[in-house]
Amino acid sequence: MTAGQKLDKAFDKLGDAKTVTVDLSLDASSSQLIAFGEAIDDPIEKQAADLLSDLKLSVSVGYDKPLKDAGGFKSGCAAGGSGGSAKNEGVTLGYALNSKKDGKTYADFRLVGDKAYLKVDVRGIAQLAGEDSSEFESGLDQLPPEAAPLKDLVGGKWVSVDVAKLQELSQQTAGGAAGKGATPKPSPSLDPSVLNDFCDSLSDALSDNVTLEDKGKSADADDVIRVSAPARPLVEALYKSFAGVAKSIPGSPGLPTEDDFSDVPDRKLSADVQIKDGRPQAVTFDFAQLVEKSDWSAHLPLRIGISTGGTTQGAPTGATEIDLGQLQEMFASMAGGGFEDGTDPDIDLGGIDLGQAAPLTDAQYAELGKLGIDRSVAESMNHSGLSFEEIKELAPELT
């Protein structure tokens, strides 16, 4: 069996599982991170090294049947040709930021059915950053009763939100910011043929630029397949694939030009795929390959762990539901000059300003103009309390 056949068979086998979890982390100790920074003349502070070496981002997907039977997983790219009609009822998604040392969870997000659930350890995150969360928490105490879900969230409790209502509110906000009478535009969609062309061009980009090498067994894996590619040609080929799709999306932001890739290293980069029991168990990539000047005695490996057979994450019990309508009215009241009970809306939440947004500069107006938002609309949105970054995020909905 060739290296390519082993790789294809291993990843196809993931579809037989009901749950797949991907863990993203740096496979290096704090001292190794510091040594790597010294080797490339870019020092890394100990506090930052301690943080980066300990954190792990986990992404999980679960289904009540094998994942290959879920609509979005069927037939790989061919699923795009159906025009997106396949539904994924029963599929759950989860994202979690954890500590590798003690397993502590700093943030946990789950999408189950039509509800999204979130729990955040604000105090723990503040400690990671070397900050004190007490000032922020005392600011929250000044908020009205309608903000109870926000207080629960900061207090480390589960909160939930109806996804459909969140999308509806987002569309209403976009339409209202554009001016009275404006009709929010529907979410942009793609012609199925565009997705098929993208899949074909992506496949061509990989097959033309990627080489595979069977490295045999290792202490942790039955097979190790090295995937290598010349960095610049691969990036340019992938760019052409994604550009074809992006240009077909109404309101898509401007794309970089091929000249913008001149800083991409013009040399071969490699990643190792470890296969265990017929399934991929990890992908590792050494960031040292990206450094022009490196003594190669110091390494910074990124590890993408892949596991199956875990428990499908369900909806947590006791979650406080966020009433989006109440929150919208509360923030509108704050922006308008005060609460009904006379509470001062100019509340300091530890550096977070809930008042008017900073006025836009001429350069920012010019950038928004390139995105299709004229100056009068941008001014109206800014005066309503939206910042430059928030207006940019709404551009696809408004143009």
Short mmCIF file of C-alpha atoms in Angstrom, two decimals:
data_model
loop_
_atom_site.label_atom_id
_atom_site.label_comp_id
_atom_site.label_asym_id
_atom_site.label_seq_id
_atom_site.Cartn_x
_atom_site.Cartn_y
_atom_site.Cartn_z
CA MET A 1 0.00 0.00 0.00
CA THR A 2 1.42 3.38 -0.99
CA ALA A 3 1.79 6.33 1.40
CA GLY A 4 -1.11 8.08 -0.33
CA GLN A 5 -3.37 5.06 -0.03
CA LYS A 6 -2.55 4.71 3.67
CA LEU A 7 -3.36 8.36 4.22
CA ASP A 8 -6.65 8.24 2.31
CA LYS A 9 -7.77 5.07 4.08
CA ALA A 10 -6.90 6.50 7.52
CA PHE A 11 -8.87 9.72 7.09
CA ASP A 12 -11.80 7.90 5.46
CA LYS A 13 -11.98 5.72 8.56
CA LEU A 14 -12.74 8.77 10.71
CA GLY A 15 -16.21 8.74 9.12
CA ASP A 16 -16.97 5.44 10.87
CA ALA A 17 -16.77 7.15 14.28
CA LYS A 18 -19.68 8.91 16.00
CA THR A 19 -17.39 11.50 17.60
CA VAL A 20 -14.11 13.07 16.49
CA THR A 21 -12.07 15.42 18.66
CA VAL A 22 -9.19 17.53 17.38
CA ASP A 23 -6.76 18.98 19.97
CA LEU A 24 -4.51 21.85 18.91
CA SER A 25 -1.49 22.67 21.08
CA LEU A 26 2.22 23.43 21.09
CA ASP A 27 4.15 20.25 21.90
CA ALA A 28 6.85 22.10 23.83
CA SER A 29 7.64 23.02 27.43
CA SER A 30 7.96 26.58 28.68
CA SER A 31 11.77 26.32 28.69
CA GLN A 32 11.75 25.00 25.11
CA LEU A 33 9.64 27.95 24.00
CA ILE A 34 12.05 30.37 25.62
CA ALA A 35 15.01 28.60 23.99
CA PHE A 36 13.30 28.78 20.59
CA GLY A 37 12.76 32.54 21.02
CA GLU A 38 16.43 33.01 21.86
CA ALA A 39 17.50 30.91 18.85
CA ILE A 40 15.57 33.10 16.41
CA ASP A 41 16.44 36.41 18.16
CA ASP A 42 12.80 36.97 19.14
CA PRO A 43 12.66 36.54 22.95
CA ILE A 44 9.55 35.02 24.53
CA GLU A 45 8.70 36.17 28.07
CA LYS A 46 8.40 33.42 30.67
CA GLN A 47 4.79 34.27 31.47
CA ALA A 48 3.85 34.01 27.79
CA ALA A 49 5.84 30.78 27.45
CA ASP A 50 4.11 29.26 30.48
CA LEU A 51 0.74 30.18 28.98
CA LEU A 52 1.41 28.92 25.46
CA SER A 53 2.92 25.65 26.62
CA ASP A 54 -0.11 24.82 28.79
CA LEU A 55 -3.10 25.74 26.62
CA LYS A 56 -4.95 23.31 24.37
CA LEU A 57 -7.81 24.13 22.02
CA SER A 58 -10.21 21.23 21.49
CA VAL A 59 -12.80 21.01 18.72
CA SER A 60 -15.25 18.12 18.77
CA VAL A 61 -18.03 16.98 16.49
CA GLY A 62 -20.56 14.29 17.36
CA TYR A 63 -23.50 12.55 15.75
CA ASP A 64 -25.99 9.92 16.86
CA LYS A 65 -24.84 7.74 13.94
CA PRO A 66 -21.47 7.36 12.18
CA LEU A 67 -20.30 10.79 11.00
CA LYS A 68 -20.14 9.62 7.40
CA ASP A 69 -23.97 9.44 7.50
CA ALA A 70 -24.32 13.12 8.42
CA GLY A 71 -25.32 15.24 5.43
CA GLY A 72 -22.38 17.62 5.57
CA PHE A 73 -19.90 14.74 5.79
CA LYS A 74 -21.22 12.63 2.95
CA SER A 75 -19.18 12.33 -0.23
CA GLY A 76 -16.64 14.96 0.85
CA CYS A 77 -16.58 17.81 -1.64
CA ALA A 78 -19.40 16.22 -3.62
CA ALA A 79 -21.76 17.33 -0.85
CA GLY A 80 -21.37 20.85 -2.19
CA GLY A 81 -23.05 19.83 -5.41
CA SER A 82 -26.33 19.25 -3.65
CA GLY A 83 -26.75 22.97 -3.07
CA GLY A 84 -26.63 22.51 0.69
CA SER A 85 -29.96 20.73 0.97
CA ALA A 86 -28.64 18.01 3.24
CA LYS A 87 -29.46 18.64 6.87
CA ASN A 88 -27.39 17.75 9.90
CA GLU A 89 -29.96 17.26 12.64
CA GLY A 90 -28.34 15.42 15.52
CA VAL A 91 -24.86 16.84 14.88
CA THR A 92 -23.28 18.63 17.86
CA LEU A 93 -20.22 20.88 17.81
CA GLY A 94 -18.02 21.82 20.73
CA TYR A 95 -15.06 24.13 21.30
CA ALA A 96 -13.07 24.20 24.53
CA LEU A 97 -9.92 25.95 25.76
CA ASN A 98 -8.24 23.73 28.35
CA SER A 99 -5.14 23.44 30.49
CA LYS A 100 -2.91 20.49 29.60
CA LYS A 101 -1.50 20.33 33.13
CA ASP A 102 -4.63 20.02 35.24
CA GLY A 103 -7.40 19.67 32.65
CA LYS A 104 -9.04 22.92 33.76
CA THR A 105 -11.47 24.39 31.21
CA TYR A 106 -11.22 28.14 30.63
CA ALA A 107 -13.90 28.40 27.94
CA ASP A 108 -16.50 25.93 26.69
CA PHE A 109 -18.83 26.50 23.73
CA ARG A 110 -21.38 23.99 22.46
CA LEU A 111 -23.82 24.05 19.58
CA VAL A 112 -26.62 21.56 20.20
CA GLY A 113 -29.69 21.65 17.99
CA ASP A 114 -30.99 25.22 17.77
CA LYS A 115 -29.24 26.41 20.94
CA ALA A 116 -25.71 27.65 21.58
CA TYR A 117 -24.23 27.25 25.08
CA LEU A 118 -21.27 29.08 26.60
CA LYS A 119 -19.35 28.92 29.86
CA VAL A 120 -16.26 31.04 30.58
CA ASP A 121 -13.86 31.08 33.52
CA VAL A 122 -13.25 34.83 33.54
CA ARG A 123 -11.21 34.74 36.74
CA GLY A 124 -9.03 31.93 35.42
CA ILE A 125 -8.41 33.72 32.12
CA ALA A 126 -7.54 36.91 33.99
CA GLN A 127 -5.02 35.01 36.10
CA LEU A 128 -3.48 33.54 32.94
CA ALA A 129 -3.00 37.06 31.61
CA GLY A 130 -1.64 38.28 34.94
CA GLU A 131 -4.64 40.57 35.46
CA ASP A 132 -7.12 41.10 38.29
CA SER A 133 -10.76 40.54 37.29
CA SER A 134 -12.21 42.20 40.41
CA GLU A 135 -12.52 45.64 38.79
CA PHE A 136 -14.41 44.20 35.83
CA GLU A 137 -16.69 42.19 38.12
CA SER A 138 -17.48 45.20 40.29
CA GLY A 139 -18.46 47.10 37.15
CA LEU A 140 -20.93 44.36 36.25
CA ASP A 141 -22.60 44.79 39.64
CA GLN A 142 -23.74 48.24 38.47
CA LEU A 143 -25.71 46.81 35.54
CA PRO A 144 -29.53 46.48 35.76
CA PRO A 145 -31.39 43.19 36.41
CA GLU A 146 -31.74 42.58 32.66
CA ALA A 147 -27.99 41.88 32.59
CA ALA A 148 -28.32 38.86 34.91
CA PRO A 149 -27.25 36.39 32.17
CA LEU A 150 -24.05 38.39 31.64
CA LYS A 151 -23.36 38.22 35.36
CA ASP A 152 -23.95 34.46 35.28
CA LEU A 153 -21.52 34.15 32.39
CA VAL A 154 -18.81 36.06 34.24
CA GLY A 155 -19.59 33.98 37.33
CA GLY A 156 -18.63 30.80 35.48
CA LYS A 157 -22.18 29.54 34.86
CA TRP A 158 -23.64 28.19 31.64
CA VAL A 159 -25.69 30.57 29.49
CA SER A 160 -27.62 29.75 26.32
CA VAL A 161 -28.93 31.64 23.30
CA ASP A 162 -31.35 30.71 20.54
CA VAL A 163 -29.26 30.61 17.35
CA ALA A 164 -32.16 31.52 15.05
CA LYS A 165 -33.06 34.56 17.18
CA LEU A 166 -29.41 35.60 17.26
CA GLN A 167 -29.26 35.51 13.46
CA GLU A 168 -32.54 37.41 13.22
CA LEU A 169 -31.26 40.09 15.60
CA SER A 170 -28.04 40.38 13.62
CA GLN A 171 -29.99 40.97 10.42
CA GLN A 172 -32.23 43.54 12.13
CA THR A 173 -29.19 45.35 13.51
CA ALA A 174 -27.56 45.41 10.09
CA GLY A 175 -30.72 46.72 8.45
CA GLY A 176 -31.28 49.34 11.16
CA ALA A 177 -27.68 50.55 10.98
CA ALA A 178 -28.02 51.06 7.23
CA GLY A 179 -30.94 53.42 7.75
CA LYS A 180 -34.70 53.40 8.06
CA GLY A 181 -36.48 51.34 5.48
CA ALA A 182 -33.41 49.30 4.67
CA THR A 183 -34.08 45.61 4.14
CA PRO A 184 -31.43 43.25 5.49
CA LYS A 185 -29.99 41.17 2.69
CA PRO A 186 -30.25 37.40 2.89
CA SER A 187 -27.17 35.40 3.68
CA PRO A 188 -25.06 35.06 0.53
CA SER A 189 -25.14 31.67 -1.13
CA LEU A 190 -23.02 29.93 -3.72
CA ASP A 191 -23.92 28.29 -6.98
CA PRO A 192 -23.21 24.55 -6.52
CA SER A 193 -21.04 24.64 -9.65
CA VAL A 194 -18.76 27.15 -7.93
CA LEU A 195 -18.23 24.75 -5.04
CA ASN A 196 -17.55 21.88 -7.42
CA ASP A 197 -14.98 23.98 -9.30
CA PHE A 198 -13.40 24.89 -5.96
CA CYS A 199 -13.11 21.23 -4.95
CA ASP A 200 -11.53 20.35 -8.28
CA SER A 201 -9.04 23.22 -8.16
CA LEU A 202 -8.17 22.49 -4.53
CA SER A 203 -7.54 18.84 -5.36
CA ASP A 204 -5.35 19.87 -8.30
CA ALA A 205 -3.39 22.31 -6.10
CA LEU A 206 -2.61 19.59 -3.59
CA SER A 207 -1.81 16.86 -6.09
CA ASP A 208 0.49 19.15 -8.11
CA ASN A 209 2.46 20.45 -5.13
CA VAL A 210 2.35 17.87 -2.33
CA THR A 211 4.62 14.84 -2.06
CA LEU A 212 4.15 11.94 0.36
CA GLU A 213 6.84 9.78 1.98
CA ASP A 214 6.32 6.68 4.13
CA LYS A 215 8.66 7.07 7.12
CA GLY A 216 7.78 3.68 8.62
CA LYS A 217 6.86 3.07 12.25
CA SER A 218 7.56 5.14 15.34
CA ALA A 219 7.30 4.52 19.06
CA ASP A 220 3.81 6.06 19.07
CA ALA A 221 2.43 5.15 15.64
CA ASP A 222 2.00 2.21 13.30
CA ASP A 223 2.80 4.43 10.32
CA VAL A 224 4.25 7.92 9.85
CA ILE A 225 3.55 9.66 6.54
CA ARG A 226 5.54 12.82 5.78
CA VAL A 227 3.60 15.37 3.75
CA SER A 228 5.89 17.89 2.04
CA ALA A 229 5.33 20.82 -0.28
CA PRO A 230 7.26 23.83 -1.61
CA ALA A 231 5.72 26.60 0.45
CA ARG A 232 5.34 29.44 -2.04
CA PRO A 233 3.95 27.46 -5.02
CA LEU A 234 1.51 25.69 -2.69
CA VAL A 235 0.29 28.95 -1.12
CA GLU A 236 -0.15 30.54 -4.55
CA ALA A 237 -2.07 27.52 -5.86
CA LEU A 238 -4.32 27.43 -2.78
CA TYR A 239 -4.89 31.18 -3.15
CA LYS A 240 -6.19 30.71 -6.69
CA SER A 241 -8.57 27.99 -5.45
CA PHE A 242 -10.02 30.11 -2.63
CA ALA A 243 -10.09 33.30 -4.72
CA GLY A 244 -12.48 31.67 -7.20
CA VAL A 245 -14.98 31.02 -4.41
CA ALA A 246 -14.50 34.36 -2.64
CA LYS A 247 -15.19 36.34 -5.81
CA SER A 248 -18.55 34.55 -6.12
CA ILE A 249 -19.68 35.64 -2.65
CA PRO A 250 -21.62 38.93 -2.65
CA GLY A 251 -19.91 41.54 -0.48
CA SER A 252 -16.75 39.51 -0.01
CA PRO A 253 -13.79 41.62 1.18
CA GLY A 254 -10.89 42.43 -1.10
CA LEU A 255 -8.36 39.65 -1.50
CA PRO A 256 -4.58 39.95 -1.42
CA THR A 257 -2.69 39.80 -4.69
CA GLU A 258 -0.10 37.19 -5.58
CA ASP A 259 2.56 39.87 -4.94
CA ASP A 260 1.58 39.74 -1.26
CA PHE A 261 3.07 36.24 -1.01
CA SER A 262 6.64 37.38 -1.63
CA ASP A 263 7.47 36.87 2.06
CA VAL A 264 6.42 33.22 2.02
CA PRO A 265 9.57 31.05 2.33
CA ASP A 266 10.62 29.67 -1.04
CA ARG A 267 11.54 26.26 0.33
CA LYS A 268 9.94 22.93 1.15
CA LEU A 269 7.93 22.55 4.36
CA SER A 270 6.89 19.24 5.90
CA ALA A 271 4.37 17.84 8.36
CA ASP A 272 4.18 14.32 9.76
CA VAL A 273 0.90 12.40 9.98
CA GLN A 274 0.90 9.64 12.58
CA ILE A 275 -1.46 6.71 11.96
CA LYS A 276 -2.51 4.36 14.77
CA ASP A 277 -4.97 1.47 14.46
CA GLY A 278 -5.81 2.57 10.93
CA ARG A 279 -6.80 6.13 11.92
CA PRO A 280 -4.81 9.39 12.01
CA GLN A 281 -3.90 10.12 15.63
CA ALA A 282 -1.79 13.27 15.18
CA VAL A 283 -0.35 15.76 12.71
CA THR A 284 2.84 17.57 13.74
CA PHE A 285 4.45 20.62 12.16
CA ASP A 286 7.66 22.30 13.31
CA PHE A 287 7.36 26.11 13.21
CA ALA A 288 11.15 26.30 13.02
CA GLN A 289 10.75 25.57 9.30
CA LEU A 290 9.22 29.03 8.81
CA VAL A 291 12.20 30.87 10.24
CA GLU A 292 14.76 32.12 7.75
CA LYS A 293 17.54 32.16 10.33
CA SER A 294 17.41 29.22 12.68
CA ASP A 295 20.16 27.06 14.09
CA TRP A 296 17.72 24.12 13.95
CA SER A 297 18.78 23.04 17.42
CA ALA A 298 15.62 24.63 18.79
CA HIS A 299 12.19 23.44 17.65
CA LEU A 300 8.61 24.57 18.11
CA PRO A 301 6.32 21.69 17.15
CA LEU A 302 2.59 22.24 16.70
CA ARG A 303 0.60 19.11 17.47
CA ILE A 304 -2.87 18.44 16.13
CA GLY A 305 -4.15 15.41 18.04
CA ILE A 306 -7.06 13.45 16.57
CA SER A 307 -9.15 11.04 18.65
CA THR A 308 -12.41 9.12 18.26
CA GLY A 309 -14.77 7.29 20.57
CA GLY A 310 -15.35 10.08 23.06
CA THR A 311 -18.75 10.88 24.56
CA THR A 312 -20.93 13.15 22.44
CA GLN A 313 -21.37 16.44 24.26
CA GLY A 314 -24.99 17.26 24.99
CA ALA A 315 -26.79 20.34 26.22
CA PRO A 316 -25.66 21.33 29.73
CA THR A 317 -28.34 21.47 32.43
CA GLY A 318 -29.26 24.62 34.31
CA ALA A 319 -28.12 27.08 31.62
CA THR A 320 -29.48 30.64 31.93
CA GLU A 321 -31.15 31.67 28.68
CA ILE A 322 -30.16 35.06 27.32
CA ASP A 323 -33.16 37.18 26.31
CA LEU A 324 -31.71 39.01 23.32
CA GLY A 325 -34.60 41.45 23.21
CA GLN A 326 -34.02 42.54 26.81
CA LEU A 327 -30.28 42.92 26.26
CA GLN A 328 -30.88 44.96 23.12
CA GLU A 329 -33.23 47.29 25.00
CA MET A 330 -30.76 47.57 27.89
CA PHE A 331 -27.82 48.60 25.70
CA ALA A 332 -30.04 50.96 23.71
CA SER A 333 -31.08 52.58 26.98
CA MET A 334 -27.45 52.88 28.05
CA ALA A 335 -26.49 54.49 24.75
CA GLY A 336 -29.50 56.79 24.96
CA GLY A 337 -28.49 58.39 28.24
CA GLY A 338 -29.73 56.34 31.15
CA PHE A 339 -31.84 53.54 32.58
CA GLU A 340 -35.44 53.92 33.61
CA ASP A 341 -34.43 53.62 37.26
CA GLY A 342 -31.99 56.52 36.89
CA THR A 343 -28.84 54.38 36.94
CA ASP A 344 -25.82 56.08 35.37
CA PRO A 345 -25.16 54.44 31.97
CA ASP A 346 -21.54 55.62 31.89
CA ILE A 347 -20.27 52.52 33.67
CA ASP A 348 -16.61 51.60 33.78
CA LEU A 349 -16.25 47.87 33.29
CA GLY A 350 -12.54 47.69 33.92
CA GLY A 351 -11.63 49.57 30.76
CA ILE A 352 -14.61 48.50 28.64
CA ASP A 353 -16.52 51.54 27.36
CA LEU A 354 -20.24 51.02 26.84
CA GLY A 355 -20.79 54.60 25.67
CA GLN A 356 -20.36 56.10 22.20
CA ALA A 357 -17.82 54.57 19.85
CA ALA A 358 -14.68 56.47 18.90
CA PRO A 359 -15.28 58.80 15.92
CA LEU A 360 -14.16 57.42 12.58
CA THR A 361 -11.10 58.88 10.87
CA ASP A 362 -10.87 59.84 7.20
CA ALA A 363 -8.69 56.79 6.57
CA GLN A 364 -11.32 54.54 8.14
CA TYR A 365 -14.09 56.14 6.08
CA ALA A 366 -11.97 55.47 2.98
CA GLU A 367 -11.46 51.82 3.94
CA LEU A 368 -15.18 51.35 4.57
CA GLY A 369 -15.89 52.96 1.21
CA LYS A 370 -13.80 50.26 -0.47
CA LEU A 371 -16.06 47.71 1.23
CA GLY A 372 -19.15 49.36 -0.28
CA ILE A 373 -20.28 51.45 2.75
CA ASP A 374 -20.60 55.12 1.85
CA ARG A 375 -19.68 57.88 4.30
CA SER A 376 -23.24 58.84 5.28
CA VAL A 377 -24.12 55.26 6.22
CA ALA A 378 -20.83 54.84 8.10
CA GLU A 379 -21.46 58.07 10.02
CA SER A 380 -24.96 56.92 11.00
CA MET A 381 -23.65 53.57 12.22
CA ASN A 382 -20.81 55.20 14.12
CA HIS A 383 -23.15 57.69 15.80
CA SER A 384 -25.38 54.79 16.87
CA GLY A 385 -22.46 53.36 18.85
CA LEU A 386 -20.77 50.99 16.39
CA SER A 387 -16.99 51.01 16.22
CA PHE A 388 -14.89 50.86 13.05
CA GLU A 389 -14.22 47.12 13.49
CA GLU A 390 -17.91 46.38 14.15
CA ILE A 391 -18.96 48.27 11.00
CA LYS A 392 -16.38 46.32 8.98
CA GLU A 393 -17.84 43.05 10.24
CA LEU A 394 -21.31 44.12 9.08
CA ALA A 395 -20.10 45.09 5.58
CA PRO A 396 -21.05 41.74 3.92
CA GLU A 397 -24.63 42.16 5.19
CA LEU A 398 -24.91 45.75 3.97
CA THR A 399 -23.38 45.61 0.50
#
